[in-house]
mmCIF file of C-alpha atoms in Angstrom:
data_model
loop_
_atom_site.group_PDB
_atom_site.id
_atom_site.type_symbol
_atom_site.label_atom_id
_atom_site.label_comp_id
_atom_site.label_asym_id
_atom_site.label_seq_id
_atom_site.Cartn_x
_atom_site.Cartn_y
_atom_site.Cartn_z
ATOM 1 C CA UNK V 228 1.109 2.256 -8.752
ATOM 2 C CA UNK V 229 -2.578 2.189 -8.638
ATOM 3 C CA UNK V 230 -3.733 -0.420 -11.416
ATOM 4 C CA UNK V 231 -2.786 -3.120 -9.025
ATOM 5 C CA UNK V 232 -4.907 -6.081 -12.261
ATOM 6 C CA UNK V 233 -1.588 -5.028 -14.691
ATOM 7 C CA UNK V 234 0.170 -8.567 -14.707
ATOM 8 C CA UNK V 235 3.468 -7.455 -13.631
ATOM 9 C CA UNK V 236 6.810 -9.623 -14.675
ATOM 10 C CA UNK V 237 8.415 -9.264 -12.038
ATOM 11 C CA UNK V 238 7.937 -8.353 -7.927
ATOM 12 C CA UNK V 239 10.319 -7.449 -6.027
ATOM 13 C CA UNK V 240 10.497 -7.868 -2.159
ATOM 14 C CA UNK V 241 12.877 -5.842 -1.211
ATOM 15 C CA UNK V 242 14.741 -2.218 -1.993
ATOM 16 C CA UNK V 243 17.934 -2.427 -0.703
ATOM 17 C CA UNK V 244 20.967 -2.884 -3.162
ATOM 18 C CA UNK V 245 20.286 -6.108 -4.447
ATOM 19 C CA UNK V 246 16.350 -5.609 -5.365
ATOM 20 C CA UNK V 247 16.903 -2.260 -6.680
ATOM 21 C CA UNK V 248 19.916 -3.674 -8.874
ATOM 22 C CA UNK V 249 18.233 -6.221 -10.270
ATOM 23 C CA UNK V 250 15.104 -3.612 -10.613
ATOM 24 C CA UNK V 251 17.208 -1.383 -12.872
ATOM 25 C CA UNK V 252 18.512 -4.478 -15.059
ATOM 26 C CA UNK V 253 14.861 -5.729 -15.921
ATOM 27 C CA UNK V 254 13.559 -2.200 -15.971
ATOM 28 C CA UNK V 255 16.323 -1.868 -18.987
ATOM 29 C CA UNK V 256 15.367 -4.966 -20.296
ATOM 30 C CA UNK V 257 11.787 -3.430 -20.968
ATOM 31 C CA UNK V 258 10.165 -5.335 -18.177
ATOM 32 C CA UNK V 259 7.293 -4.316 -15.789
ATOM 33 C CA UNK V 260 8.449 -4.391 -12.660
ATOM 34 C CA UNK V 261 6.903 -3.242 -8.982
ATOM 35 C CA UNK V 262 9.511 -2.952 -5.985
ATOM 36 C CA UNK V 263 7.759 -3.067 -2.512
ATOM 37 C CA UNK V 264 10.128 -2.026 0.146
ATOM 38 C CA UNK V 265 9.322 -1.669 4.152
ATOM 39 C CA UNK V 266 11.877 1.384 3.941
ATOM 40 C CA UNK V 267 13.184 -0.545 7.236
ATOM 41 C CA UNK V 268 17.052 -0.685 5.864
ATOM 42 C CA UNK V 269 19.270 -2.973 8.383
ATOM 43 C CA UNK V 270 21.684 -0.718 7.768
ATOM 44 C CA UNK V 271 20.211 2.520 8.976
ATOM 45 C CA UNK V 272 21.866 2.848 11.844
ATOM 46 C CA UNK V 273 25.453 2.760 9.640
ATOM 47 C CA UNK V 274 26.843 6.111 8.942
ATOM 48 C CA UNK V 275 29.156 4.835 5.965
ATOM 49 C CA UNK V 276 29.073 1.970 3.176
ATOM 50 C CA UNK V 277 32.447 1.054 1.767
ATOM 51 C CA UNK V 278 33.754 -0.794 -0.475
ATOM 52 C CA UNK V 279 32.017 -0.194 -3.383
ATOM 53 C CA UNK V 280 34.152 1.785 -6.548
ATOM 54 C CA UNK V 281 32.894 5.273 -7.026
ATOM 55 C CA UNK V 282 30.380 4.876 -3.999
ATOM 56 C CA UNK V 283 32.819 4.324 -1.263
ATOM 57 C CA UNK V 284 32.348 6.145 2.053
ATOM 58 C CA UNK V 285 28.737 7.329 0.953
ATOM 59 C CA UNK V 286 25.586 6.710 3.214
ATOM 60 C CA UNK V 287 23.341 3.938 2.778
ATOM 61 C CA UNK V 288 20.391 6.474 2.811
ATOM 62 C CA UNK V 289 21.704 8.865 0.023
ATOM 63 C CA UNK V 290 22.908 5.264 -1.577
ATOM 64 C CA UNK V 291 19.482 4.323 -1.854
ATOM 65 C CA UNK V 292 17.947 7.785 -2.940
ATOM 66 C CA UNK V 293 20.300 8.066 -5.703
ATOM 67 C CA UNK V 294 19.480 4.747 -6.703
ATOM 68 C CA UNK V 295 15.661 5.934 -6.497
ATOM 69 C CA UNK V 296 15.978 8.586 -8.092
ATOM 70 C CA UNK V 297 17.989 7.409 -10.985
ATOM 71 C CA UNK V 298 14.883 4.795 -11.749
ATOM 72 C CA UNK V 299 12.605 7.371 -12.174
ATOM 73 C CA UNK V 300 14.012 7.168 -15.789
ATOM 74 C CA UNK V 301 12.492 3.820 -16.462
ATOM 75 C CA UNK V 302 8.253 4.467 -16.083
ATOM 76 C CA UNK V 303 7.867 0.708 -16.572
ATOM 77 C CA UNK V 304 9.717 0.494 -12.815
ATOM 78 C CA UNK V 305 7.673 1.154 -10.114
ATOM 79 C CA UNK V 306 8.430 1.381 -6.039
ATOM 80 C CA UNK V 307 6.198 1.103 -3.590
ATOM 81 C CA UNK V 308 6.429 1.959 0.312
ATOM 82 C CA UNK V 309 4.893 -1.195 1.624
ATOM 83 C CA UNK V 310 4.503 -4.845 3.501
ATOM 84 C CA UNK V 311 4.297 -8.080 2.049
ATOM 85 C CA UNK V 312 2.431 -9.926 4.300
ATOM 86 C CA UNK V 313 1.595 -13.114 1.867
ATOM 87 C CA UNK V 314 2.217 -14.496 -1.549
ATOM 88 C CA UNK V 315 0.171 -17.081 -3.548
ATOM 89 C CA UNK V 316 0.939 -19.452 -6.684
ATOM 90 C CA UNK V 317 -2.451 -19.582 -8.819
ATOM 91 C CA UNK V 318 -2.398 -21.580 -12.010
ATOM 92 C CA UNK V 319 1.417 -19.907 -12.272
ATOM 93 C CA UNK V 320 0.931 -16.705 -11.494
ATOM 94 C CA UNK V 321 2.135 -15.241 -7.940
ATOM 95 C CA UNK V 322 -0.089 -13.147 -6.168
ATOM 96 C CA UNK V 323 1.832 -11.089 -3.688
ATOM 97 C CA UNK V 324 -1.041 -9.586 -0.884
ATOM 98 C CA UNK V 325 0.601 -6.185 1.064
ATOM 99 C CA UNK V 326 -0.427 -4.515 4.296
ATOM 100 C CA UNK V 327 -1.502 -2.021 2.839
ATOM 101 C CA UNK V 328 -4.707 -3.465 0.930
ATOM 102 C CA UNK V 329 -2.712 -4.272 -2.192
ATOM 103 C CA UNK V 330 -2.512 -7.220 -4.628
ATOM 104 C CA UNK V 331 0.200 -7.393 -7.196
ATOM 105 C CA UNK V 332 0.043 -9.980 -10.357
ATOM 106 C CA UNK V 333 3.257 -11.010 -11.625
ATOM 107 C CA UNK V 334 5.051 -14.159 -13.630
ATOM 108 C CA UNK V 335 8.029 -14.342 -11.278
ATOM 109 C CA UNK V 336 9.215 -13.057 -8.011
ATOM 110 C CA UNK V 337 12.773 -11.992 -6.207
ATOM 111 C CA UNK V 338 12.845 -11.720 -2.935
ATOM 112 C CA UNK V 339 15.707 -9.623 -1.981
ATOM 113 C CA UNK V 340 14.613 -8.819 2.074
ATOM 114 C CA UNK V 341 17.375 -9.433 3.695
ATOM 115 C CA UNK V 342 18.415 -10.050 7.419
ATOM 116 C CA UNK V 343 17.537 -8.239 10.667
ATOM 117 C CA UNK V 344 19.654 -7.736 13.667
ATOM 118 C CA UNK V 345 18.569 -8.544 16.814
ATOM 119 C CA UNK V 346 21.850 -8.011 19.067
ATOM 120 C CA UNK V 347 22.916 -9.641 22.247
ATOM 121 C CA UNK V 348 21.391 -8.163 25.582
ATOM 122 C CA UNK V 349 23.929 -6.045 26.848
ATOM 123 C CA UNK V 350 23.500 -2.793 28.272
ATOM 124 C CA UNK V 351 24.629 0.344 25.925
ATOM 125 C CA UNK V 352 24.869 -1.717 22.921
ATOM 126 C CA UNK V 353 22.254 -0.849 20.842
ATOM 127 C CA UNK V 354 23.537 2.837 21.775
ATOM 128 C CA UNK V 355 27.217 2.302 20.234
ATOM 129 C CA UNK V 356 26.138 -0.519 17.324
ATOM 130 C CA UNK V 357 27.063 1.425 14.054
ATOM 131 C CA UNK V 358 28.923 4.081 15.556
ATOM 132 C CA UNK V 359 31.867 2.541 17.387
ATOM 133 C CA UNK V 360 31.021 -1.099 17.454
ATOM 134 C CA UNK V 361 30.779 -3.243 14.359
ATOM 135 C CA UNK V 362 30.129 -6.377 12.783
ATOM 136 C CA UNK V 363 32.064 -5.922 9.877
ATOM 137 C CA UNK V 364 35.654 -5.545 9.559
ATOM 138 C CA UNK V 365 35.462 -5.144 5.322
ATOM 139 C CA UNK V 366 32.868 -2.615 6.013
ATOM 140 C CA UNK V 367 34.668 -0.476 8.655
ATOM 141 C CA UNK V 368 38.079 -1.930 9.813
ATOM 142 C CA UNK V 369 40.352 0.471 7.893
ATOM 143 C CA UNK V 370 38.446 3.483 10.223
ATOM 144 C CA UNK V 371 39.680 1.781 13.201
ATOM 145 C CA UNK V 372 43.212 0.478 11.737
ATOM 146 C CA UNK V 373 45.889 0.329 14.781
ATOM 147 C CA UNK V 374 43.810 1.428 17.217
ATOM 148 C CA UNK V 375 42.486 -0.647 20.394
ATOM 149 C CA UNK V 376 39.646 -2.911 20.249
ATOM 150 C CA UNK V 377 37.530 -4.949 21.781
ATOM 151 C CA UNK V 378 36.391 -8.398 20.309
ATOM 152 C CA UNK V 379 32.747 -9.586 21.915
ATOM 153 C CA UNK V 380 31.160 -12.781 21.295
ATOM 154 C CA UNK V 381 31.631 -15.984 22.134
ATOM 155 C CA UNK V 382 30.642 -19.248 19.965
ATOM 156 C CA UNK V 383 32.771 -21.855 17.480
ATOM 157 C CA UNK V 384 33.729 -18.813 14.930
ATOM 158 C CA UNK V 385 35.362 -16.476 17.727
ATOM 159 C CA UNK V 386 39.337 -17.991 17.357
ATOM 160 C CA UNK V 387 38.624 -17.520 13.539
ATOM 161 C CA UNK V 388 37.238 -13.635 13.969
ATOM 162 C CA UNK V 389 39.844 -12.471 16.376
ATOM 163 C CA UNK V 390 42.457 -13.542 13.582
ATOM 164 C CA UNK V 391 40.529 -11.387 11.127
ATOM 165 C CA UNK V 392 40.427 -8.558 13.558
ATOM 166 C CA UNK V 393 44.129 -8.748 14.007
ATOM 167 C CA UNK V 394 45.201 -8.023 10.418
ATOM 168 C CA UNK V 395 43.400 -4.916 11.132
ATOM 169 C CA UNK V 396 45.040 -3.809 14.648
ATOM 170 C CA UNK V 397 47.163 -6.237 16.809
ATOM 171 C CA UNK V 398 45.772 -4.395 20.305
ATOM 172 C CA UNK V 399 43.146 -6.474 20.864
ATOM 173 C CA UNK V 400 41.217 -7.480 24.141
ATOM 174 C CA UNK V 401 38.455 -10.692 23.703
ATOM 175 C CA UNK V 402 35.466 -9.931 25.808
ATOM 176 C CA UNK V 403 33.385 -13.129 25.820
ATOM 177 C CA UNK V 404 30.527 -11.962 28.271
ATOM 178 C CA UNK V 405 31.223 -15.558 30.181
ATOM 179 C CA UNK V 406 33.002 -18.178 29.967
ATOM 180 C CA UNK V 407 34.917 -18.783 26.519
ATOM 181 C CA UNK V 408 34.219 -21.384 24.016
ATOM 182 C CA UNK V 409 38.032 -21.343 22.969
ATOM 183 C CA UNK V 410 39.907 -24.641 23.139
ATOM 184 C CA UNK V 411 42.902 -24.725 24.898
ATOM 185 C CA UNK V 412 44.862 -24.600 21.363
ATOM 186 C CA UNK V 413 43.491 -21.149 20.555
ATOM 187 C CA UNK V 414 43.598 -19.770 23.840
ATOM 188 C CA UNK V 415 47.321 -20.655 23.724
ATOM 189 C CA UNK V 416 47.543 -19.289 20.365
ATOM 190 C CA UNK V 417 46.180 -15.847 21.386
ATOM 191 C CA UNK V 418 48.253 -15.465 24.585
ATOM 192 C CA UNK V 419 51.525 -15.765 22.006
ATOM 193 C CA UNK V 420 49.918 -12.756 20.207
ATOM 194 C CA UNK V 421 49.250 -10.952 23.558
ATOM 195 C CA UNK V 422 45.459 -10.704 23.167
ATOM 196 C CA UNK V 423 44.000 -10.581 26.287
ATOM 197 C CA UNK V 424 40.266 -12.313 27.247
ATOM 198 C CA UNK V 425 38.190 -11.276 29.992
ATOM 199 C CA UNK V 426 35.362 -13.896 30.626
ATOM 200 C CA UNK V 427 33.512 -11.946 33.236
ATOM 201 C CA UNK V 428 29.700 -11.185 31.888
ATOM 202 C CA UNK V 429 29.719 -7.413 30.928
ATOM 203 C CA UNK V 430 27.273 -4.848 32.941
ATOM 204 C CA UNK V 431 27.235 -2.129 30.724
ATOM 205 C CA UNK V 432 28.974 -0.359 27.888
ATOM 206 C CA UNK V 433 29.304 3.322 28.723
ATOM 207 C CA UNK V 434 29.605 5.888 25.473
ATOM 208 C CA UNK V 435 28.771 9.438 24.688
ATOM 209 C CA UNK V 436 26.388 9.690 21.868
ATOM 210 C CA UNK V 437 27.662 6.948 20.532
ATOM 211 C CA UNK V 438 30.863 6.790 20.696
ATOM 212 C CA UNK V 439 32.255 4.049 23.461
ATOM 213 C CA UNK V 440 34.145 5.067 26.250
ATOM 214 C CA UNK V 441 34.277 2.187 28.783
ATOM 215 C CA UNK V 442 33.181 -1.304 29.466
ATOM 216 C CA UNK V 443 32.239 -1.930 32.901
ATOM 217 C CA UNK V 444 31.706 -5.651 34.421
ATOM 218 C CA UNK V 445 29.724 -7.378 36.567
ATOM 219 C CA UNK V 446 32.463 -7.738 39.015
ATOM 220 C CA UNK V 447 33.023 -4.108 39.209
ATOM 221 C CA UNK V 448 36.366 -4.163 36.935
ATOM 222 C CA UNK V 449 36.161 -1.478 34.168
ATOM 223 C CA UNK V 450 38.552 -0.915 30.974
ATOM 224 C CA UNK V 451 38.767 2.059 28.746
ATOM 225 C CA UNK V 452 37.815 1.350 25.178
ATOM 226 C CA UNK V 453 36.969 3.357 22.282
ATOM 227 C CA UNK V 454 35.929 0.722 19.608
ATOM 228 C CA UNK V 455 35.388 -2.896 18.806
ATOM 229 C CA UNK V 456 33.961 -5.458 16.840
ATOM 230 C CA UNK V 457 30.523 -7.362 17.284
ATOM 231 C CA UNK V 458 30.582 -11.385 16.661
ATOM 232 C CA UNK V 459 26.824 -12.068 16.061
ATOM 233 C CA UNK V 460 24.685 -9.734 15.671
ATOM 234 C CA UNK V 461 21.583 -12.306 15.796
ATOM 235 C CA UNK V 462 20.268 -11.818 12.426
ATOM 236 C CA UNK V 463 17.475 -13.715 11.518
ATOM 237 C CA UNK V 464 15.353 -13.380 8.252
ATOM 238 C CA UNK V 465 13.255 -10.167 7.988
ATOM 239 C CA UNK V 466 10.339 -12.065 6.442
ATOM 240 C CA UNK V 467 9.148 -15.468 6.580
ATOM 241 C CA UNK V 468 7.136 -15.959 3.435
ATOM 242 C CA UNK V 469 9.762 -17.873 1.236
ATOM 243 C CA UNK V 470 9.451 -20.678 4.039
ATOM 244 C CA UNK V 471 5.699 -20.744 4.150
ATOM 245 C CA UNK V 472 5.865 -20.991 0.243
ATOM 246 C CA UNK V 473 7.908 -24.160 1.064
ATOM 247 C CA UNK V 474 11.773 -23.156 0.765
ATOM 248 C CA UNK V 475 13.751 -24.202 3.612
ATOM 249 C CA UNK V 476 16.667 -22.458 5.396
ATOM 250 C CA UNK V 477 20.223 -23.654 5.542
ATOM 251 C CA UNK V 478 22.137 -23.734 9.193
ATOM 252 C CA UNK V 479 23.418 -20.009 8.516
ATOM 253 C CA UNK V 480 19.817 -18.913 8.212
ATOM 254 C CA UNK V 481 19.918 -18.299 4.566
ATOM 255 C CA UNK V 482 17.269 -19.817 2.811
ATOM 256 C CA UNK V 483 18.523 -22.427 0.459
ATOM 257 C CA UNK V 484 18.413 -21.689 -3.330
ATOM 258 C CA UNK V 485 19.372 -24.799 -6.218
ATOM 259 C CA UNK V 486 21.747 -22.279 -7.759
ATOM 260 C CA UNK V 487 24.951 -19.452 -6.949
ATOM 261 C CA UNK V 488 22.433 -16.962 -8.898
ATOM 262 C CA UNK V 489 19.263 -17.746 -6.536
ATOM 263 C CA UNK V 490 17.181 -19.884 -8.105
ATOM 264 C CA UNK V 491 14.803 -22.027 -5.824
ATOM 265 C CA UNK V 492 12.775 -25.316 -5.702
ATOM 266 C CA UNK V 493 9.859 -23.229 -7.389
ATOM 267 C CA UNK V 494 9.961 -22.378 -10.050
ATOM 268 C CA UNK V 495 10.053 -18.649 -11.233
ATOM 269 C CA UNK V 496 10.811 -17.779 -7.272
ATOM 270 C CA UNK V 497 14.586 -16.797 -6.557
ATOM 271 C CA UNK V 498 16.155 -15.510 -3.451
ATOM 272 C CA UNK V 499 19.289 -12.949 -3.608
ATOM 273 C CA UNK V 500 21.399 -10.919 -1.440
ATOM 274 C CA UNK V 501 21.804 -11.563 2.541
ATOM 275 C CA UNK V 502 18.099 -13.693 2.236
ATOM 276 C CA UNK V 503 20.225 -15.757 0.880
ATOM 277 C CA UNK V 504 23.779 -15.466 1.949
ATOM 278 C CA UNK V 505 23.230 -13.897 5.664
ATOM 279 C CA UNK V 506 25.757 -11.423 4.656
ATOM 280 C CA UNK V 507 26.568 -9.998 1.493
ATOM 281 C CA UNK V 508 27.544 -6.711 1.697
ATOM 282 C CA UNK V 509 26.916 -3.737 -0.467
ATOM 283 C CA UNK V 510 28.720 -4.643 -3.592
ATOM 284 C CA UNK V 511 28.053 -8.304 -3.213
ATOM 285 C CA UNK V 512 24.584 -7.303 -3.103
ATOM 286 C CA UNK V 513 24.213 -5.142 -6.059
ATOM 287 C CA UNK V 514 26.255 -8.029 -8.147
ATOM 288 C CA UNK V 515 23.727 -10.775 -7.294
ATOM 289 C CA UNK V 516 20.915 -8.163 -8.047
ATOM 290 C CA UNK V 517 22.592 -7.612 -11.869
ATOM 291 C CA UNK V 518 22.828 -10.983 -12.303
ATOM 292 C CA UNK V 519 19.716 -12.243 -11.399
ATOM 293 C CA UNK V 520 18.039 -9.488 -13.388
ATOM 294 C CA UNK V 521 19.850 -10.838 -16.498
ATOM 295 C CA UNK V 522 19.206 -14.438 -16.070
ATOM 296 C CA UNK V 523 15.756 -14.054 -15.235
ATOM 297 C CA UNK V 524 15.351 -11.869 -18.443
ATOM 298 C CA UNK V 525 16.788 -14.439 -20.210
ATOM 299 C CA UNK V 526 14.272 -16.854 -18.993
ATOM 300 C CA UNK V 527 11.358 -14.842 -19.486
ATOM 301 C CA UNK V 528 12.694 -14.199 -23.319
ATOM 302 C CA UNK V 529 12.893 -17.748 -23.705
ATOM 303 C CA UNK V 530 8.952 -18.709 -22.199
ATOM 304 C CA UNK V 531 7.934 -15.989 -24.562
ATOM 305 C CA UNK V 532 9.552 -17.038 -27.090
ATOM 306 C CA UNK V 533 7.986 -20.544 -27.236
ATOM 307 C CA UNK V 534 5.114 -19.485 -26.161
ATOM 308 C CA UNK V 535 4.765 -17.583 -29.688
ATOM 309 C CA UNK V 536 6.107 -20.873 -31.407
ATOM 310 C CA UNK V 537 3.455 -22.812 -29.883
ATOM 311 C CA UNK V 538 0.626 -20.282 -30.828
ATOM 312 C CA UNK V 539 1.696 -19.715 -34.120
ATOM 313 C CA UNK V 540 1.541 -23.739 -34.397
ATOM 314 C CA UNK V 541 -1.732 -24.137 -33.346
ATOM 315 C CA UNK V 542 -3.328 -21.440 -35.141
ATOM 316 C CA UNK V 543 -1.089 -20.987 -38.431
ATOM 317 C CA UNK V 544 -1.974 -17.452 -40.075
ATOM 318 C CA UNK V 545 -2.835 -15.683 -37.484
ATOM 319 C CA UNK V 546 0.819 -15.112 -35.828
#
């Protein structure tokens, strides 16, 4: 997009499901609207998306170029490869400033950026995260029904995980990388299940191009294992900006909107998907992105509206 002085009605921070969903509502709606996406998915390193009727099983990357693609129908939606590095509220009117040199005018803005990972420090995980250990059982559980697995993490929500975990395979071992957080209740609990916990720190997880084979500790034990689940994957937000513009974060890390649908504290600023949420998935992304796209229609529909009742008050004959 190159006339950056068009007063856009909507920017978009974001390209994943949620900001492209809500792109392709207002885009219908007849709405100018500029997406600026990083193209830096958090789900790039997953090989499969499920969960989502007609899409399930499909690749986040040929998720996204369909969706790209199928916008190129709608000229008054446009997508650019970019940064946001700052956004400013003049006289109602948000001024969104990118890396790359660019200013974009608009009424109202959604940020739908999402979280990044930034995983626990443990040797060969980065190497088997997506592949053969996950964070989400929803998103990849049925793959590894009845099979093995290894649990790893270790803070107040572990007890509650495992129990997930087990409606999905009761051979479970708990790897807590040092000593547990479990009460004596749930480590009770989990023995009368027969889910084993090893508490020693973990030196290294061994796989072959991605796929795990063992887990080796620090006390020179070692297990076989060919798949598990990830805790906390440390995601934090992937930009700041909403909180310098004065919208706080709740104790999940989501930044806190004044309604289900992502309205904020400012006005004509809303927050959807895992920005909000922490997690969301793909579906629950793409939801939030329809709805917000209709409600903020709505509300531009309705400022216009007046805004032609007051003109035509003030100056009769010439609406």
């Amino acid at each position: 997009m190159k006339d950056t002085n068009v007063l856009m009605d909507v920017v978009i921070v974001g390209g994943g499901p949620a900001g492209l969903s809500a792109a392709l509502l207002l885009g219908r709606s007849c709405r100018l609207v500029v997406v600026i996406d990083e193209g830096k998915a958090r789900n790039s390193v997953t090989y499969e998306s499920h969960g989502y009727l007609t899409r399930d099983g499909v690749k986040p990357s040929d998720f996204k170029e369909i969706a790209i693609a199928q916008m190129k129908a709608y000229t008054n939606v446009h997508i650019e490869q970019d940064v946001v590095e700052q956004v400013k509220q003049e006289q109602g009117i948000f001024r969104t400033l990118t890396r790359g040199g660019h200013t974009f005018s608009s009424k109202k803005i959604i940020f739908a950026t999402g979280m990044k990972d930034h995983l626990p420090s443990i040797p060969g995980l980065t190497e088997v995260y997506g592949t053969s250990v996950f964070p989400c059982p929803y998103c990849d559980g049925w793959e590894r029904r009845n099979e093995p697995l290894a649990v790893i993490g270790n803070d107040e929500r572990l007890f509650h995980f495992v129990k997930m975990i087990y409606s999905w395979s009761k051979d479970l071992i708990v790897l807590t990388n040092g000593p547990s957080t479990i009460t004596g209740e749930e480590r009770r609990e989990m023995e009368a299940h027969h889910i084993k916990m090893i508490e020693t720190e973990i030196l290294i997880l061994k796989s072959n191009e991605g796929k795990l084979d063992e887990i080796v500790f620090s006390d020179g034990q070692s297990i076989p294992c060919k798949g598990g689940f990830l805790l906390d994957t440390g995601a934090k937000q992937a930009t700041l900006i909403p909180s310098t513009m004065g919208i706080p974060m709740n104790e999940t890390g989501g930044y806190v909107t004044t309604s289900d649908y992502g309205h904020t504290a400012i006005e004509g600023v809303y927050i959807i998907g895992d920005a909000k949420n922490s997690f969301t998935g793909v579906v629950g992304a793409a939801r939030e992105g329809y709805y917000i796209g209709e409600l903020m229609n709505k509300d531009l529909i309705e400022e216009e509206w007046d805004a032609h009742r007051t003109h035509a008050n003030r100056h009769p004959g010439l609406s």
